[in-house]
Short mmCIF file of C-alpha atoms (C1' of nucleotides) in Angstrom, two decimals:
data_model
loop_
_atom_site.label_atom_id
_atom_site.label_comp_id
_atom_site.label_asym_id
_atom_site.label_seq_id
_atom_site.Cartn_x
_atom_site.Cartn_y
_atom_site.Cartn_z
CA UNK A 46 15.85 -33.27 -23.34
CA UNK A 47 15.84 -30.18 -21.76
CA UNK A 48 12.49 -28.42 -22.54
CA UNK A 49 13.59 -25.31 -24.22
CA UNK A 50 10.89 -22.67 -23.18
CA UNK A 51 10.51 -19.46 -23.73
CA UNK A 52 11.34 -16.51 -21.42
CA UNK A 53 7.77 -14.66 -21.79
CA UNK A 54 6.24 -18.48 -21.03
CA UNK A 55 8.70 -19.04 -18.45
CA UNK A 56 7.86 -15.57 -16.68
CA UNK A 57 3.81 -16.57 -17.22
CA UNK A 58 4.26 -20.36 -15.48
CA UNK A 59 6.46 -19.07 -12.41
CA UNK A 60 3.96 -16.11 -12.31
CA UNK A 61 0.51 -18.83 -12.25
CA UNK A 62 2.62 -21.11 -10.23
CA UNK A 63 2.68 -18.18 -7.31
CA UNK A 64 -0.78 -17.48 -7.65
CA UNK A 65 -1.85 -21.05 -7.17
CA UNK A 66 0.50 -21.61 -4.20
CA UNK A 67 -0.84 -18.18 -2.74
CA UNK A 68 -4.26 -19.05 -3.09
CA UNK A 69 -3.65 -22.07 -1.94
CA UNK A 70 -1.80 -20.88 1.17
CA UNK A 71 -4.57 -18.02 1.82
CA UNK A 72 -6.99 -20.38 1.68
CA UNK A 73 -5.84 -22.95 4.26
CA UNK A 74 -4.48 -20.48 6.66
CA UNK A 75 -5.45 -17.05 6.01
CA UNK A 76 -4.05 -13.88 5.47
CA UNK A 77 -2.13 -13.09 8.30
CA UNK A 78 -0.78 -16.75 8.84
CA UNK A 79 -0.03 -16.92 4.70
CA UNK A 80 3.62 -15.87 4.63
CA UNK A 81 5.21 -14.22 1.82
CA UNK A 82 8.26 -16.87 2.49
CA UNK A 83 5.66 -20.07 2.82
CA UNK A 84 4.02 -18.90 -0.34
CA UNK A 85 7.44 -18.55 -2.57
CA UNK A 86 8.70 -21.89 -0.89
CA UNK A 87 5.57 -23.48 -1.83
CA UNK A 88 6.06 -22.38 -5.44
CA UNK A 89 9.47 -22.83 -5.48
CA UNK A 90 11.00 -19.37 -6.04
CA UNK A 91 12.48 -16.74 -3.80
CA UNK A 92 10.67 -14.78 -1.54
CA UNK A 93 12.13 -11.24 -3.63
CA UNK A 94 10.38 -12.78 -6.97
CA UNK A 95 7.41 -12.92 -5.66
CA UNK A 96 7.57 -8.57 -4.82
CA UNK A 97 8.82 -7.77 -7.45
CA UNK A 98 5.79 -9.94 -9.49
CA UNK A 99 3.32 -8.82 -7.40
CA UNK A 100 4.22 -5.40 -5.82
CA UNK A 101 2.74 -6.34 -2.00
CA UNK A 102 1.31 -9.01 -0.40
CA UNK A 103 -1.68 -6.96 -0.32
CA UNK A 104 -1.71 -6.60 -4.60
CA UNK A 105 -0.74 -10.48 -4.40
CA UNK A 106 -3.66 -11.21 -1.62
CA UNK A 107 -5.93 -9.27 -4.40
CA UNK A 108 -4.82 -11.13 -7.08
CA UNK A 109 -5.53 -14.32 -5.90
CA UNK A 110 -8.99 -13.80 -4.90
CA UNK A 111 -9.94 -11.81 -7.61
CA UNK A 112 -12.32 -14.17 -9.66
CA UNK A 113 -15.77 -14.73 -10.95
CA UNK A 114 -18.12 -12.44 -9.80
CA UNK A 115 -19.86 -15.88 -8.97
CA UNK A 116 -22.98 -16.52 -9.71
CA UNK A 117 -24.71 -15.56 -13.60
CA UNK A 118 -27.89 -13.74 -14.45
CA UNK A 119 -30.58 -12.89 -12.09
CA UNK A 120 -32.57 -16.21 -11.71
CA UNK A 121 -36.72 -16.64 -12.93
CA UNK A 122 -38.52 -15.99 -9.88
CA UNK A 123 -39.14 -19.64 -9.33
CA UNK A 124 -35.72 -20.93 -9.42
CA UNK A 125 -34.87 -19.10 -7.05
CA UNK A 126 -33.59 -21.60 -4.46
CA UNK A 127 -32.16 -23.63 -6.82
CA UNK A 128 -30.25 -20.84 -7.96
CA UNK A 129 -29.29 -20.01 -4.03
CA UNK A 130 -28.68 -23.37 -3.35
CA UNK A 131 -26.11 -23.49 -6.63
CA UNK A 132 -24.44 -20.44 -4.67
CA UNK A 133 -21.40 -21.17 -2.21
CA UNK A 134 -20.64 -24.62 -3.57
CA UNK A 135 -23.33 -26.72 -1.58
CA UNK A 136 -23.72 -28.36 -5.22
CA UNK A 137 -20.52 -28.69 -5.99
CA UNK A 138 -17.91 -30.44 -3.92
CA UNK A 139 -15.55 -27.74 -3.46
CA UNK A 140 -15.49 -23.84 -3.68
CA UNK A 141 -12.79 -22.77 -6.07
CA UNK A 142 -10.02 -21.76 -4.13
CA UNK A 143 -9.75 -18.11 -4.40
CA UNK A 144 -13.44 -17.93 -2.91
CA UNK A 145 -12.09 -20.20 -0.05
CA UNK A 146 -9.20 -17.57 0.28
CA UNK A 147 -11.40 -15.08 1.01
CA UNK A 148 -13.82 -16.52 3.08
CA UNK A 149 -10.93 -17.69 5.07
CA UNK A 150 -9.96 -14.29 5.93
CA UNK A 151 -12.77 -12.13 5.43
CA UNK A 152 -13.35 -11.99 9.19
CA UNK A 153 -9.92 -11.00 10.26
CA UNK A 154 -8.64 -9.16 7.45
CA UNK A 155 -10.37 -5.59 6.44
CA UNK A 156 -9.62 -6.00 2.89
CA UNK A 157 -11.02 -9.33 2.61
CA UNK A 158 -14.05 -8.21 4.83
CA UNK A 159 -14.82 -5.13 2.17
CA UNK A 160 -14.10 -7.82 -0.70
CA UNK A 161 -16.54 -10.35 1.03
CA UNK A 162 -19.55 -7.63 1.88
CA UNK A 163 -19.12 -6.47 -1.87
CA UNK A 164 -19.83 -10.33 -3.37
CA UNK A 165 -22.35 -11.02 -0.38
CA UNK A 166 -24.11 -7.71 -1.73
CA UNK A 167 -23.93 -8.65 -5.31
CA UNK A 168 -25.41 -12.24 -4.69
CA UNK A 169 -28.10 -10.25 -2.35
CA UNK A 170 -29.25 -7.71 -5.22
CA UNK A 171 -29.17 -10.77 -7.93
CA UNK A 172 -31.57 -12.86 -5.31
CA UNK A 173 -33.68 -9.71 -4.45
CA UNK A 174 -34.49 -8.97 -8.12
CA UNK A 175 -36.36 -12.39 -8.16
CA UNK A 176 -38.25 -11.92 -5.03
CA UNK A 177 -41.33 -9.89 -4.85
CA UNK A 178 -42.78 -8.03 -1.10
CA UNK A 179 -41.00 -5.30 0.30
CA UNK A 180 -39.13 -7.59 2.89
CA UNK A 181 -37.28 -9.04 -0.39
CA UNK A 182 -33.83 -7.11 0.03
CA UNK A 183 -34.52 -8.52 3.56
CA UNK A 184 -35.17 -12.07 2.83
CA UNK A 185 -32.40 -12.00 -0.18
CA UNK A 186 -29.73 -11.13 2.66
CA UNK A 187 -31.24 -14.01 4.51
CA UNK A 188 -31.15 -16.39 2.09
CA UNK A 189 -27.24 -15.32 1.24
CA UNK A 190 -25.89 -15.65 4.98
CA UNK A 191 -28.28 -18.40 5.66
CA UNK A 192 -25.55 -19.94 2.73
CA UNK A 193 -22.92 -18.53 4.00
CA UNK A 194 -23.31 -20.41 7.62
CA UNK A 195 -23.62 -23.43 5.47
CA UNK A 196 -20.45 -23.03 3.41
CA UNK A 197 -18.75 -21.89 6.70
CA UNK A 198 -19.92 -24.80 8.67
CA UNK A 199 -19.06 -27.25 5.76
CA UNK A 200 -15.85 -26.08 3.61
CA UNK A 201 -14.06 -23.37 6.51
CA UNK A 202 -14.98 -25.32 10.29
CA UNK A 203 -15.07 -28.72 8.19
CA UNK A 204 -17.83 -30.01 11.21
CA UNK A 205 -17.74 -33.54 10.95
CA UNK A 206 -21.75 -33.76 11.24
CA UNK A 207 -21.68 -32.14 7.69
CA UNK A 208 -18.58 -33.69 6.39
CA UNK A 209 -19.25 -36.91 3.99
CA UNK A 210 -22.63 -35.93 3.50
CA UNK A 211 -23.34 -36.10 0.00
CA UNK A 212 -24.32 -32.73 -1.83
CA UNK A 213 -28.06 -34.08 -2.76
CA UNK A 214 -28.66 -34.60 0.69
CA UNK A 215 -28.08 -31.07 2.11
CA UNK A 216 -29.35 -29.90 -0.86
CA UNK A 217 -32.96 -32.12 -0.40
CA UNK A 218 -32.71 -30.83 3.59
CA UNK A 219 -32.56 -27.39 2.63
CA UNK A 220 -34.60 -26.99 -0.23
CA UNK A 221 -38.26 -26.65 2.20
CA UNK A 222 -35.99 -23.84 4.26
CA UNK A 223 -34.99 -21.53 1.41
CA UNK A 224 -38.43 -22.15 -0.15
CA UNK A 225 -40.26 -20.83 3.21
CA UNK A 226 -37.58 -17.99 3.53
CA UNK A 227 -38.13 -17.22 -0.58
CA UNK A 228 -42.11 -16.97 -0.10
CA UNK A 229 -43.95 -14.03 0.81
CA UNK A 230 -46.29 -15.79 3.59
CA UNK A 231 -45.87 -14.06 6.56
CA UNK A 232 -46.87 -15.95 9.73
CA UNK B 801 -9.83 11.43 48.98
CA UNK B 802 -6.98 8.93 47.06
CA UNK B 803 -9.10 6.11 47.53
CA UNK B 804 -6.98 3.29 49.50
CA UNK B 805 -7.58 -0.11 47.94
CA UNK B 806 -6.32 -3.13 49.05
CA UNK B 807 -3.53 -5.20 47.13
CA UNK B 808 -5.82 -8.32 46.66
CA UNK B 809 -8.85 -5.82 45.05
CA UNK B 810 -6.37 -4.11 43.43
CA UNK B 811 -4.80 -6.92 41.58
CA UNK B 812 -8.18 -7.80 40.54
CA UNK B 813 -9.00 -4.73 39.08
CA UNK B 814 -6.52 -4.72 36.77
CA UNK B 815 -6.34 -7.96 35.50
CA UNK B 816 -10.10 -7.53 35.07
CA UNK B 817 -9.35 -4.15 32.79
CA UNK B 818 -6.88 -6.38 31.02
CA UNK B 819 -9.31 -9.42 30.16
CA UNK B 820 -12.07 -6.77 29.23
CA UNK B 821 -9.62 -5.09 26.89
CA UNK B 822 -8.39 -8.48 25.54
CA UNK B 823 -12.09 -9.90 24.88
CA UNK B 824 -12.68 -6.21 23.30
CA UNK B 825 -9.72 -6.20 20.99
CA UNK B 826 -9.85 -10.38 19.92
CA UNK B 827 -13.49 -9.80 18.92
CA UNK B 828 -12.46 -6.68 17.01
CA UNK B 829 -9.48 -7.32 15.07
CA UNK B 830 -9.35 -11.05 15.71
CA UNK B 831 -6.59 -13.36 17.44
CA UNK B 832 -3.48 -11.81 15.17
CA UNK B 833 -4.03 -8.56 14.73
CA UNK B 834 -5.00 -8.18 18.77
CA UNK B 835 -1.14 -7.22 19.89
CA UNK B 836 -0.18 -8.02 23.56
CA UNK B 837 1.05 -4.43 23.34
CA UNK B 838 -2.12 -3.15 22.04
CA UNK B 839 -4.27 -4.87 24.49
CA UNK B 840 -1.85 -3.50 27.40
CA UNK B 841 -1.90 -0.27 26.25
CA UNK B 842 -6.53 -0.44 25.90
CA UNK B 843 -6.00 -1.64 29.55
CA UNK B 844 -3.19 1.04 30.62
CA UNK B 845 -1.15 -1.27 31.54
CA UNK B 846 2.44 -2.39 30.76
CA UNK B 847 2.81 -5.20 28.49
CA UNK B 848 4.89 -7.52 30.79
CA UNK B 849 2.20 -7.18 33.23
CA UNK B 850 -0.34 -8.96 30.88
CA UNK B 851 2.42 -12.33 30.16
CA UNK B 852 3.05 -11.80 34.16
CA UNK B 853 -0.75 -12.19 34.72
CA UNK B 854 -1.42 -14.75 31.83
CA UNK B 855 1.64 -16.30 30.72
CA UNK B 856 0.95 -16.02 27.27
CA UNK B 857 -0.62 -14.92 24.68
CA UNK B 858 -2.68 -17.94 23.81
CA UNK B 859 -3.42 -18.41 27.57
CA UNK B 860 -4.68 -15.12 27.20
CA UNK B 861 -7.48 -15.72 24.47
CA UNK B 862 -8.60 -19.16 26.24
CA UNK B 863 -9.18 -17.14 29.39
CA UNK B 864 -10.86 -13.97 27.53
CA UNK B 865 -12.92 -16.33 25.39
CA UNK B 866 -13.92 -19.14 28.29
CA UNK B 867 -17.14 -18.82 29.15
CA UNK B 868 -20.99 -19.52 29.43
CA UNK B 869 -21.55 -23.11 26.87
CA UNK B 870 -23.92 -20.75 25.71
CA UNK B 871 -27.25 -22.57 25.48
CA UNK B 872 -29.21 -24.21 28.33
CA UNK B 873 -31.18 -27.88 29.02
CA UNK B 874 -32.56 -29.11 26.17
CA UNK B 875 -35.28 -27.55 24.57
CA UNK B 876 -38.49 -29.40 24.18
CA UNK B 877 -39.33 -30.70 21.03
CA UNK B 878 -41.59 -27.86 20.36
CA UNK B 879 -39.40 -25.46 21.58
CA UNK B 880 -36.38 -25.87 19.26
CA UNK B 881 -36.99 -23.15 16.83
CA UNK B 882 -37.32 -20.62 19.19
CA UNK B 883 -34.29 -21.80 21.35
CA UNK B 884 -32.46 -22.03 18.33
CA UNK B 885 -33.30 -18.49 17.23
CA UNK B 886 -32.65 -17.97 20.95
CA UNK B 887 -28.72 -18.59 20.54
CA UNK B 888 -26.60 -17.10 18.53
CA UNK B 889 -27.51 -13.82 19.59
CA UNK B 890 -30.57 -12.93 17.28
CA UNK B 891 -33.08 -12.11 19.84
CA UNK B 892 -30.52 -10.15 21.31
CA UNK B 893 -29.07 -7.33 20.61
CA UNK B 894 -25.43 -7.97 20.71
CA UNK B 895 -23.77 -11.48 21.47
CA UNK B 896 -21.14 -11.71 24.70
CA UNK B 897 -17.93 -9.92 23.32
CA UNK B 898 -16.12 -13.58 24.73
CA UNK B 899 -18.43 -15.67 21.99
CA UNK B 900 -17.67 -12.28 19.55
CA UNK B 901 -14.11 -13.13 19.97
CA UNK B 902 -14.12 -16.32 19.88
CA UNK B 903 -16.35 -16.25 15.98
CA UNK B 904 -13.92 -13.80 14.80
CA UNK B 905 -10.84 -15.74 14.91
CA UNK B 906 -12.79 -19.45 14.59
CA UNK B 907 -11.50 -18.92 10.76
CA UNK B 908 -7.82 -18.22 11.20
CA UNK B 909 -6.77 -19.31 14.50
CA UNK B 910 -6.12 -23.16 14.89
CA UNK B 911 -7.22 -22.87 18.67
CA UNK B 912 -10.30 -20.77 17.92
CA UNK B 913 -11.68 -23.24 15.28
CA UNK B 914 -11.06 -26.11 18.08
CA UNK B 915 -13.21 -24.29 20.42
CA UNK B 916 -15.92 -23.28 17.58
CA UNK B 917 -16.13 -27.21 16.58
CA UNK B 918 -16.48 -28.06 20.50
CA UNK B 919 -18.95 -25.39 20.83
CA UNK B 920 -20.96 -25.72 17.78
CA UNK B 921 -20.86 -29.36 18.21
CA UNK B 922 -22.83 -29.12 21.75
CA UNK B 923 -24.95 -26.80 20.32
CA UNK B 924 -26.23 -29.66 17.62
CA UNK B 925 -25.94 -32.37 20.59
CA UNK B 926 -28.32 -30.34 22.11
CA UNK B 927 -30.70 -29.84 19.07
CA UNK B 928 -30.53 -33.00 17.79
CA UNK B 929 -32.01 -34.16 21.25
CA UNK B 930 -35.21 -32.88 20.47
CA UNK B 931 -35.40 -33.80 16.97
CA UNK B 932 -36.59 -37.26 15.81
CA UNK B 933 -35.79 -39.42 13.11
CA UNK B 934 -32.82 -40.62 11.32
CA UNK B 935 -31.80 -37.18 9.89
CA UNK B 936 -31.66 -35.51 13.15
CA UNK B 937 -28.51 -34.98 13.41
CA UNK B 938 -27.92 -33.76 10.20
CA UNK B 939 -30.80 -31.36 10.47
CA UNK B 940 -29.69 -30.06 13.62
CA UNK B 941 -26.52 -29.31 12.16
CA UNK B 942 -27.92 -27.58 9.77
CA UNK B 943 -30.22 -25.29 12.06
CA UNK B 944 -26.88 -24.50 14.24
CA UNK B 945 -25.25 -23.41 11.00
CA UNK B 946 -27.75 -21.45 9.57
CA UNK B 947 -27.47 -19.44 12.61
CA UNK B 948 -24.11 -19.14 12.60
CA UNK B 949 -24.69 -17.97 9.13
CA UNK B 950 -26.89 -15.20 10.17
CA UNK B 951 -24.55 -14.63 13.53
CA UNK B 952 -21.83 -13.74 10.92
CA UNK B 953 -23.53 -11.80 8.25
CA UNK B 954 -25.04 -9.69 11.27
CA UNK B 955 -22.67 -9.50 13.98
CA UNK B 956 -19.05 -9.77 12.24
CA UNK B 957 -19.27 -9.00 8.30
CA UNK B 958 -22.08 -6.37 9.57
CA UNK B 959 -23.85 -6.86 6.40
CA UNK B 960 -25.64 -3.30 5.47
CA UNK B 961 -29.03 -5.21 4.53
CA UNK B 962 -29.15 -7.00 8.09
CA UNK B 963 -27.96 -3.62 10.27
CA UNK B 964 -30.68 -1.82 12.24
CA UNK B 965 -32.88 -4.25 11.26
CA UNK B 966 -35.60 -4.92 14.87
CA UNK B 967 -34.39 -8.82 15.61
CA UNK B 968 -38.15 -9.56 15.91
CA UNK B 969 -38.19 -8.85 12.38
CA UNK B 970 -35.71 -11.23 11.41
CA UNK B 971 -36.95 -13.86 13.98
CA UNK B 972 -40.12 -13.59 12.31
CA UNK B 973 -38.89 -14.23 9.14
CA UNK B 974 -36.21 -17.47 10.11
CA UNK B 975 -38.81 -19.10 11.69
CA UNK B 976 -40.78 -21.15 9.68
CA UNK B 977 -37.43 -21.53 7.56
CA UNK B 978 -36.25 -23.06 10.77
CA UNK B 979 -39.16 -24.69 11.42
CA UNK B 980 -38.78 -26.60 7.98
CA UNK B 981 -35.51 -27.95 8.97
CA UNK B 982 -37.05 -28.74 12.25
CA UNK B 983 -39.73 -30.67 10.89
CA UNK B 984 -39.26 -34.41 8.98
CA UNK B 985 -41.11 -34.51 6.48
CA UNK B 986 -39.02 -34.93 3.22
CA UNK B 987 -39.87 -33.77 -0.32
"C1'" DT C 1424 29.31 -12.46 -31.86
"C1'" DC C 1425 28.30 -9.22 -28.39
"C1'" DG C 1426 25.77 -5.98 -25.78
"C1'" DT C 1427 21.27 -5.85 -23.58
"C1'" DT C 1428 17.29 -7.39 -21.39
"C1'" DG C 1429 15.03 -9.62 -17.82
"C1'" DA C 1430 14.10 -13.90 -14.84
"C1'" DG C 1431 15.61 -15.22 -10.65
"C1'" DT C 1432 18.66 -15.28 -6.29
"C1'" DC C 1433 21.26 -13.53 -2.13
"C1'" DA C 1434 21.87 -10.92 1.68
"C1'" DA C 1435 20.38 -7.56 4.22
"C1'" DC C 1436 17.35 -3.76 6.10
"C1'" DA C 1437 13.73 -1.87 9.29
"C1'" DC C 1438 10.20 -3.14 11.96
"C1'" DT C 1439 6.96 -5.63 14.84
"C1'" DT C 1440 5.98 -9.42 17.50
"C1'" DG C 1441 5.83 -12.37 21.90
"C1'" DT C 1442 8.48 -12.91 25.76
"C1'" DT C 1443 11.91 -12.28 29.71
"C1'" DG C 1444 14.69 -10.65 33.77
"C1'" DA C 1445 16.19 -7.02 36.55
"C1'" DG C 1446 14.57 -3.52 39.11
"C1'" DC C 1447 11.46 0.38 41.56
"C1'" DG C 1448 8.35 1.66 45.01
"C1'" DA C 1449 4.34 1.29 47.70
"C1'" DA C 1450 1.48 -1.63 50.51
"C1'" DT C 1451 1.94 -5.32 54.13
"C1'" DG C 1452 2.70 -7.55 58.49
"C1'" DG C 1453 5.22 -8.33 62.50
"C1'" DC D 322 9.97 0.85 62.37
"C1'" DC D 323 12.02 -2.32 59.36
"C1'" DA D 324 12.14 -6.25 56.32
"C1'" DT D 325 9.46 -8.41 52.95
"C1'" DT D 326 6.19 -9.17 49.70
"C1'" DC D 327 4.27 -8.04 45.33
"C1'" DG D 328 2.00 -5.01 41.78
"C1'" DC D 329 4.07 -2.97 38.16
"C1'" DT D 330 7.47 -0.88 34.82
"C1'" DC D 331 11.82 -0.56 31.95
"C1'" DA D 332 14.78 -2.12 28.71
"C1'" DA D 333 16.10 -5.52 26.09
"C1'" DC D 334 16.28 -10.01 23.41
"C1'" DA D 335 15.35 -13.45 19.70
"C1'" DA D 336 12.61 -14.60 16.12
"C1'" DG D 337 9.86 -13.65 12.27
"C1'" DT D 338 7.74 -10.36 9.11
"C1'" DG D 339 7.35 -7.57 4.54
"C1'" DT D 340 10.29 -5.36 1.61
"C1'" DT D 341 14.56 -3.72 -1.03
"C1'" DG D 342 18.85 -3.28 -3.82
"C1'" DA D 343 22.80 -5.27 -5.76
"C1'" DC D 344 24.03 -9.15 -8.16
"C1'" DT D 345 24.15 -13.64 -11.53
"C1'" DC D 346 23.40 -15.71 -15.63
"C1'" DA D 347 20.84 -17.52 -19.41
"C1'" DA D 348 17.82 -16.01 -23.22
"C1'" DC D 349 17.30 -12.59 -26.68
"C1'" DG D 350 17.94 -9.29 -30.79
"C1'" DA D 351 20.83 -7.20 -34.12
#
DNA sequence: TCGTTGAGTCAACACTTGTTGAGCGAATGG
DNA sequence: CCATTCGCTCAACAAGTGTTGACTCAACGA
């Protein structure tokens, strides 16, 4: 009854096991706080395996955010803001973890913060492209952090006054904001 | 010409260098990366002096990052946009290094988040107060966020795209964003 | 069957951290 | 002038960190 598994699986499922745990850990706590003993007792293995897997816990910090560049193509110029809004999990319930991971840390921890202003920059230029005016690298950024506080507010700080508000809602609040911030009408 | 200063000013002195240097190295590096040692050493100062002066660590931060509740009265309904554009440290320059310090670690540290949700949460007290209708809390939640959002990006991830940028520029640009989550009307 | 590989553990290292208690020396006050 | 207070430093502790090398033992290949 013993399931009789193979060593190259074996080695693969400890290895994902780690990965999740260590997301997992860097996500709730952050970097610093995200030991390399927590992590290994969370995916039940010694501390040493997970070195010798991983090399650091800056290589295994790397690993485990190291995912989906995000978002897809460069949206049409008019769905734009649905496009933003898609961004940063306001649509969906949750982030995927290793986005949470670095968020978590990408105030306190340099690597994270260089990790974070490269995907904030990506998700600028993609949002820029559909813009038109020369303020549009400037309203792009906007639009991006203006996200970012959202995601912060709702998934990282957890505020209760955002918490248990379904998706649609925030989504139907925000829509007339990113619009206004997408046009080219100056005031 | 060694100038003679009196115990009591004396005593003051120092533990004022020490706060400044505390408040200076939290909103730099964050809560766990800001050493006792390190902040004694930015204060020239031995490090037994600082737990001598503060007691701990953690005493330490809630001391460097106690201050100001930030915003004032309650703005008039009219006046929301601009007071909200108002915090948060748009219109100025630079936000107070306490509220730096306090955002930088408000992701990792347990007690920073705490104070964060208590500020934050005033902040939307505050703005909801001059908003009407049923979503008013909501949307002032979402107006305190957004500028948090834009706090961040600017202030602590020091996006590239937002740097050197005149505030007036970006004021001019959040506000009738702002002004749409202000406002009721729904789509 | 037997030597070899490699997954996984154990115990320890070197270092940094927050924190403490004894002590020095100058300002204080009578 | 002397005893005392008190700002301040020195040296050390205890705990926790990332990281390492020697070791165990089951799976593997011939």
């Amino acid at each position: 009854m013993g399931e009789v598994v193979p060593r190259a699986e074996r080695r693969r499922r400890t290895e994902g096991r780690i990965l999740d745990a260590a997301r997992s850990l860097f996500a709730e706590v952050g970097y610093e706080r995200a030991t390399i003993r927590a992590v290994a007792g969370a995916a039940g293995v010694d501390p040493a395996l997970v070195m010798q897997y991983f090399g650091s816990k800056q290589q295994l910090f790397q690993q485990a955010v190291s995912v989906t560049p995000v978002g897809g193509e460069a949206p049409g110029a008019d769905e734009v803001v649905e496009h933003v809004l898609g961004t940063l999990g306001v649509k969906m319930g949750r982030l995927p973890e290793s986005s949470l991971a670095m968020l978590r840390s990408m105030l306190t921890h340099p690597e994270a913060a260089a990790s974070a202003r490269r995907l904030l920059g990506e998700q600028i230029d993609r949002v820029a492209g559909s813009l038109s005016g020369d303020d549009a690298r400037l309203r792009a950024a906007l639009l991006t952090v203006v996200m970012l506080g959202v995601t912060v507010g709702h998934q990282l700080l957890e505020l209760e006054e955002l918490r248990e508000v379904p998706q649609e809602d925030l989504a139907r609040l925000l829509r007339p904001a990113l619009r206004a911030l997408a046009g080219s009408e100056h005031s």
